[in-house]
PDB file of C-alpha atoms in Angstrom:
ATOM      1  CA  LEU A   1      -0.008   0.001   0.511  1.00  0.00           C
ATOM      2  CA  GLU A   2       2.818   2.871  -0.659  1.00  0.00           C
ATOM      3  CA  HIS A   3       2.210   5.869  -1.857  1.00  0.00           C
ATOM      4  CA  GLY A   4      -1.994   5.091  -0.753  1.00  0.00           C
ATOM      5  CA  ILE A   5      -2.277   2.814  -4.374  1.00  0.00           C
ATOM      6  CA  ASN A   6      -3.958  -0.572  -3.978  1.00  0.00           C
ATOM      7  CA  ALA A   7      -2.807  -2.839  -6.488  1.00  0.00           C
ATOM      8  CA  ASP A   8      -5.190  -4.683  -8.772  1.00  0.00           C
ATOM      9  CA  ARG A   9      -4.236  -8.438  -7.974  1.00  0.00           C
ATOM     10  CA  GLY A  10      -7.267  -9.483 -10.407  1.00  0.00           C
ATOM     11  CA  ALA A  11      -5.575  -7.229 -13.323  1.00  0.00           C
ATOM     12  CA  TYR A  12      -2.489  -8.571 -12.348  1.00  0.00           C
ATOM     13  CA  TYR A  13      -2.970 -12.380 -12.877  1.00  0.00           C
ATOM     14  CA  LYS A  14      -5.206 -11.494 -15.832  1.00  0.00           C
ATOM     15  CA  GLY A  15      -2.057  -9.395 -17.855  1.00  0.00           C
ATOM     16  CA  HIS A  16       0.149 -12.287 -16.718  1.00  0.00           C
ATOM     17  CA  ASP A  17      -1.880 -15.016 -18.122  1.00  0.00           C
ATOM     18  CA  LEU A  18      -2.192 -13.310 -21.331  1.00  0.00           C
ATOM     19  CA  GLY A  19       1.644 -12.574 -21.321  1.00  0.00           C
ATOM     20  CA  LEU A  20       2.220 -16.213 -21.249  1.00  0.00           C
ATOM     21  CA  LYS A  21      -0.427 -16.931 -24.103  1.00  0.00           C
ATOM     22  CA  TYR A  22       1.821 -14.677 -26.424  1.00  0.00           C
ATOM     23  CA  TYR A  23       5.064 -15.895 -24.612  1.00  0.00           C
ATOM     24  CA  CYS A  24       4.478 -19.669 -24.951  1.00  0.00           C
ATOM     25  CA  THR A  25       4.345 -20.277 -28.554  1.00  0.00           C
ATOM     26  CA  GLU A  26       5.897 -22.848 -30.615  1.00  0.00           C
ATOM     27  CA  GLN A  27       7.632 -20.068 -32.450  1.00  0.00           C
ATOM     28  CA  LYS A  28       8.711 -18.109 -29.331  1.00  0.00           C
ATOM     29  CA  GLY A  29       9.757 -21.432 -28.255  1.00  0.00           C
ATOM     30  CA  PHE A  30      12.046 -21.990 -31.300  1.00  0.00           C
ATOM     31  CA  GLU A  31      13.455 -18.275 -31.083  1.00  0.00           C
ATOM     32  CA  LEU A  32      14.479 -18.890 -28.003  1.00  0.00           C
ATOM     33  CA  GLY A  33      15.898 -22.201 -28.797  1.00  0.00           C
ATOM     34  CA  GLN A  34      17.795 -21.227 -31.992  1.00  0.00           C
ATOM     35  CA  GLN A  35      19.406 -18.068 -30.111  1.00  0.00           C
ATOM     36  CA  GLY A  36      20.890 -21.212 -28.189  1.00  0.00           C
ATOM     37  CA  LEU A  37      18.731 -19.064 -24.421  1.00  0.00           C
ATOM     38  CA  ALA A  38      18.171 -21.588 -21.697  1.00  0.00           C
ATOM     39  CA  TYR A  39      14.884 -22.281 -21.197  1.00  0.00           C
ATOM     40  CA  ASN A  40      13.222 -22.286 -17.598  1.00  0.00           C
ATOM     41  CA  SER A  41       9.593 -23.843 -17.673  1.00  0.00           C
ATOM     42  CA  VAL A  42       7.456 -20.631 -17.060  1.00  0.00           C
ATOM     43  CA  CYS A  43       4.728 -22.090 -19.392  1.00  0.00           C
ATOM     44  CA  PRO A  44       1.660 -23.615 -18.160  1.00  0.00           C
ATOM     45  CA  ILE A  45       1.308 -27.327 -18.768  1.00  0.00           C
ATOM     46  CA  ASN A  46      -1.646 -26.865 -21.638  1.00  0.00           C
ATOM     47  CA  LEU A  47       0.887 -23.803 -23.595  1.00  0.00           C
ATOM     48  CA  GLU A  48       4.167 -26.332 -22.673  1.00  0.00           C
ATOM     49  CA  LYS A  49       3.997 -28.893 -25.598  1.00  0.00           C
ATOM     50  CA  GLY A  50       4.084 -26.839 -28.223  1.00  0.00           C
ATOM     51  CA  PHE A  51       6.315 -24.419 -26.767  1.00  0.00           C
ATOM     52  CA  ARG A  52       9.131 -27.145 -26.106  1.00  0.00           C
ATOM     53  CA  ALA A  53       8.722 -28.690 -29.602  1.00  0.00           C
ATOM     54  CA  GLY A  54       9.642 -25.619 -31.069  1.00  0.00           C
ATOM     55  CA  TYR A  55      12.276 -24.942 -28.651  1.00  0.00           C
ATOM     56  CA  ASP A  56      13.771 -28.198 -29.106  1.00  0.00           C
ATOM     57  CA  LYS A  57      13.467 -27.600 -33.183  1.00  0.00           C
ATOM     58  CA  GLY A  58      15.589 -24.025 -32.352  1.00  0.00           C
ATOM     59  CA  MET A  59      18.223 -25.717 -29.888  1.00  0.00           C
ATOM     60  CA  GLN A  60      18.616 -28.445 -33.195  1.00  0.00           C
ATOM     61  CA  SER A  61      19.204 -25.754 -35.059  1.00  0.00           C
ATOM     62  CA  PHE A  62      21.469 -23.878 -32.738  1.00  0.00           C
ATOM     63  CA  CYS A  63      23.081 -26.841 -31.843  1.00  0.00           C
ATOM     64  CA  SER A  64      25.152 -27.243 -35.230  1.00  0.00           C
ATOM     65  CA  GLU A  65      28.740 -27.765 -35.988  1.00  0.00           C
ATOM     66  CA  GLN A  66      28.895 -24.369 -37.712  1.00  0.00           C
ATOM     67  CA  LYS A  67      26.465 -22.459 -35.340  1.00  0.00           C
ATOM     68  CA  GLY A  68      29.454 -23.614 -32.565  1.00  0.00           C
ATOM     69  CA  PHE A  69      32.067 -22.956 -34.737  1.00  0.00           C
ATOM     70  CA  ASP A  70      30.723 -19.018 -35.619  1.00  0.00           C
ATOM     71  CA  LEU A  71      30.173 -18.634 -31.842  1.00  0.00           C
ATOM     72  CA  GLY A  72      33.662 -19.503 -30.822  1.00  0.00           C
ATOM     73  CA  ARG A  73      35.148 -17.303 -33.791  1.00  0.00           C
ATOM     74  CA  ARG A  74      33.401 -14.574 -32.098  1.00  0.00           C
ATOM     75  CA  GLY A  75      34.574 -15.134 -28.915  1.00  0.00           C
ATOM     76  CA  LYS A  76      31.482 -15.846 -27.391  1.00  0.00           C
ATOM     77  CA  ALA A  77      30.891 -18.107 -24.224  1.00  0.00           C
ATOM     78  CA  TYR A  78      29.212 -20.948 -24.919  1.00  0.00           C
ATOM     79  CA  ARG A  79      26.858 -21.790 -22.000  1.00  0.00           C
ATOM     80  CA  TYR A  80      26.707 -25.642 -22.488  1.00  0.00           C
ATOM     81  CA  VAL A  81      22.464 -25.717 -23.465  1.00  0.00           C
ATOM     82  CA  CYS A  82      23.119 -28.050 -26.535  1.00  0.00           C
ATOM     83  CA  PRO A  83      21.013 -31.614 -25.480  1.00  0.00           C
ATOM     84  CA  PRO A  84      23.961 -34.624 -25.639  1.00  0.00           C
ATOM     85  CA  GLU A  85      23.218 -35.648 -29.133  1.00  0.00           C
ATOM     86  CA  PHE A  86      24.249 -32.638 -30.439  1.00  0.00           C
ATOM     87  CA  GLU A  87      26.859 -31.318 -27.797  1.00  0.00           C
ATOM     88  CA  SER A  88      29.763 -33.038 -29.861  1.00  0.00           C
ATOM     89  CA  ASP A  89      29.509 -31.622 -33.154  1.00  0.00           C
ATOM     90  CA  PHE A  90      28.685 -28.335 -31.407  1.00  0.00           C
ATOM     91  CA  ARG A  91      31.624 -28.349 -29.125  1.00  0.00           C
ATOM     92  CA  ALA A  92      33.992 -29.266 -32.094  1.00  0.00           C
ATOM     93  CA  GLY A  93      32.934 -26.634 -33.999  1.00  0.00           C
ATOM     94  CA  TYR A  94      32.969 -24.292 -31.266  1.00  0.00           C
ATOM     95  CA  GLU A  95      36.776 -25.345 -29.962  1.00  0.00           C
ATOM     96  CA  HIS A  96      37.701 -24.711 -33.586  1.00  0.00           C
ATOM     97  CA  GLY A  97      36.589 -20.989 -34.106  1.00  0.00           C
ATOM     98  CA  ARG A  98      37.613 -20.391 -30.670  1.00  0.00           C
ATOM     99  CA  GLU A  99      40.975 -21.253 -31.827  1.00  0.00           C
ATOM    100  CA  ILE A 100      40.851 -18.705 -34.297  1.00  0.00           C
ATOM    101  CA  TYR A 101      39.633 -16.673 -32.243  1.00  0.00           C
ATOM    102  CA  LEU A 102      42.359 -16.488 -29.624  1.00  0.00           C
ATOM    103  CA  TYR A 103      44.815 -16.623 -32.178  1.00  0.00           C
ATOM    104  CA  GLU A 104      43.502 -13.374 -34.139  1.00  0.00           C
ATOM    105  CA  SER A 105      43.372 -11.460 -30.559  1.00  0.00           C
ATOM    106  CA  LYS A 106      46.910 -12.559 -30.228  1.00  0.00           C
ATOM    107  CA  ILE A 107      48.343 -11.188 -32.962  1.00  0.00           C
ATOM    108  CA  ALA A 108      46.003  -8.209 -32.494  1.00  0.00           C
ATOM    109  CA  SER A 109      47.840  -7.925 -28.982  1.00  0.00           C
ATOM    110  CA  LEU A 110      51.144  -8.014 -30.444  1.00  0.00           C
ATOM    111  CA  HIS A 111      50.632  -5.173 -33.084  1.00  0.00           C
ATOM    112  CA  ASN A 112      49.108  -3.082 -30.021  1.00  0.00           C
ATOM    113  CA  GLN A 113      52.132  -3.762 -27.756  1.00  0.00           C
ATOM    114  CA  LEU A 114      54.605  -3.078 -30.820  1.00  0.00           C
ATOM    115  CA  MET A 115      53.184   0.266 -31.686  1.00  0.00           C
ATOM    116  CA  SER A 116      52.797   0.907 -27.935  1.00  0.00           C
ATOM    117  CA  ILE A 117      56.830   0.065 -27.672  1.00  0.00           C
ATOM    118  CA  GLU A 118      57.444   2.260 -30.618  1.00  0.00           C
ATOM    119  CA  GLY A 119      55.850   5.144 -29.010  1.00  0.00           C
ATOM    120  CA  LYS A 120      57.946   4.890 -25.715  1.00  0.00           C
ATOM    121  CA  ILE A 121      60.974   4.685 -27.935  1.00  0.00           C
ATOM    122  CA  ASN A 122      60.599   7.853 -29.893  1.00  0.00           C
ATOM    123  CA  ARG A 123      59.180   9.735 -26.711  1.00  0.00           C
ATOM    124  CA  LYS A 124      62.800   8.410 -25.163  1.00  0.00           C
ATOM    125  CA  GLU A 125      64.622   9.557 -28.499  1.00  0.00           C
ATOM    126  CA  LYS A 126      62.993  12.704 -27.998  1.00  0.00           C
ATOM    127  CA  GLN A 127      64.113  13.310 -24.311  1.00  0.00           C
ATOM    128  CA  LEU A 128      68.032  11.857 -25.012  1.00  0.00           C
ATOM    129  CA  TYR A 129      68.414  14.922 -28.133  1.00  0.00           C
ATOM    130  CA  ALA A 130      66.894  17.683 -26.002  1.00  0.00           C
ATOM    131  CA  ALA A 131      69.309  20.182 -24.285  1.00  0.00           C
ATOM    132  CA  ASN A 132      70.675  20.466 -20.662  1.00  0.00           C
ATOM    133  CA  LEU A 133      70.720  16.638 -19.920  1.00  0.00           C
ATOM    134  CA  SER A 134      73.627  15.911 -17.711  1.00  0.00           C
ATOM    135  CA  THR A 135      76.083  12.464 -18.507  1.00  0.00           C
ATOM    136  CA  ALA A 136      73.980  10.634 -15.731  1.00  0.00           C
ATOM    137  CA  GLN A 137      70.289  11.468 -17.308  1.00  0.00           C
ATOM    138  CA  ARG A 138      71.764  10.507 -20.847  1.00  0.00           C
ATOM    139  CA  SER A 139      73.163   7.131 -19.946  1.00  0.00           C
ATOM    140  CA  GLU A 140      69.730   6.462 -18.018  1.00  0.00           C
ATOM    141  CA  ILE A 141      67.492   7.299 -21.344  1.00  0.00           C
ATOM    142  CA  ARG A 142      70.382   5.237 -23.511  1.00  0.00           C
ATOM    143  CA  SER A 143      69.737   2.055 -20.815  1.00  0.00           C
ATOM    144  CA  ASP A 144      65.584   2.625 -21.486  1.00  0.00           C
ATOM    145  CA  LEU A 145      66.258   2.705 -25.280  1.00  0.00           C
ATOM    146  CA  LYS A 146      68.246  -0.360 -25.325  1.00  0.00           C
ATOM    147  CA  LYS A 147      65.654  -2.419 -22.977  1.00  0.00           C
ATOM    148  CA  LEU A 148      62.890  -0.952 -24.675  1.00  0.00           C
ATOM    149  CA  ASP A 149      64.694  -2.238 -28.049  1.00  0.00           C
ATOM    150  CA  LEU A 150      65.328  -5.632 -26.652  1.00  0.00           C
ATOM    151  CA  LYS A 151      61.572  -5.623 -25.921  1.00  0.00           C
ATOM    152  CA  TYR A 152      60.553  -4.555 -29.387  1.00  0.00           C
ATOM    153  CA  ARG A 153      62.457  -7.218 -30.812  1.00  0.00           C
ATOM    154  CA  GLU A 154      61.268  -9.826 -28.381  1.00  0.00           C
ATOM    155  CA  VAL A 155      57.535  -8.979 -29.645  1.00  0.00           C
ATOM    156  CA  SER A 156      58.347  -9.080 -33.129  1.00  0.00           C
ATOM    157  CA  ARG A 157      60.026 -12.401 -32.918  1.00  0.00           C
ATOM    158  CA  GLU A 158      56.622 -13.505 -31.222  1.00  0.00           C
ATOM    159  CA  LEU A 159      54.727 -12.127 -33.915  1.00  0.00           C
ATOM    160  CA  LYS A 160      56.446 -13.589 -36.622  1.00  0.00           C
ATOM    161  CA  TYR A 161      56.249 -17.069 -35.198  1.00  0.00           C
ATOM    162  CA  LEU A 162      52.657 -16.680 -34.965  1.00  0.00           C
ATOM    163  CA  GLU A 163      51.992 -15.204 -38.272  1.00  0.00           C
ATOM    164  CA  ASN A 164      54.033 -18.314 -39.757  1.00  0.00           C
ATOM    165  CA  HIS A 165      52.111 -21.175 -37.786  1.00  0.00           C
ATOM    166  CA  PRO A 166      48.666 -20.311 -37.547  1.00  0.00           C
ATOM    167  CA  PRO A 167      46.055 -22.673 -36.702  1.00  0.00           C
ATOM    168  CA  ASP A 168      44.741 -25.037 -39.136  1.00  0.00           C
ATOM    169  CA  ILE A 169      41.652 -23.416 -40.911  1.00  0.00           C
ATOM    170  CA  THR A 170      41.239 -25.167 -44.172  1.00  0.00           C
ATOM    171  CA  GLU A 171      39.848 -28.458 -43.699  1.00  0.00           C
ATOM    172  CA  LYS A 172      38.108 -27.598 -40.237  1.00  0.00           C
ATOM    173  CA  THR A 173      35.846 -24.909 -41.668  1.00  0.00           C
ATOM    174  CA  VAL A 174      33.563 -26.572 -44.095  1.00  0.00           C
ATOM    175  CA  PHE A 175      30.866 -28.037 -42.327  1.00  0.00           C
TER     176      PHE A 175
END
């Protein structure tokens, strides 16, 4: 009775029942399953059968090897919703797609590291050539530049190795 307003329970339940009739259809079940979303048994018994039939068809569509690959390739999490009869194919596709996603993410990260190191090297070089530096300050900047150069080479080697050893994507992506 907050703010002096009484709830109309009859209207609430009528609206709830209408909402369930709208939601608990075979089409809505299919859409939910096709998105790989979990179903939490909210439909009343008289609507459950149709909803569940649509949901099962949607899950069959979602739980394919190609959809698993697509999900993994986009770096999305798998929520373990596929039924056992579809799980192994879906997981195989998902793991392969995720392997490619992780590979490409690592390549991008290494490129970003190289750009960051280059920026630090440029700033240090500008400092080095600035006037009014003591011998000790120049020595410290040269030491920093040497460390940055070593780090740059290390990251470059790792990047080159990964670029020359990509995951095998030829035969596995043909579903």
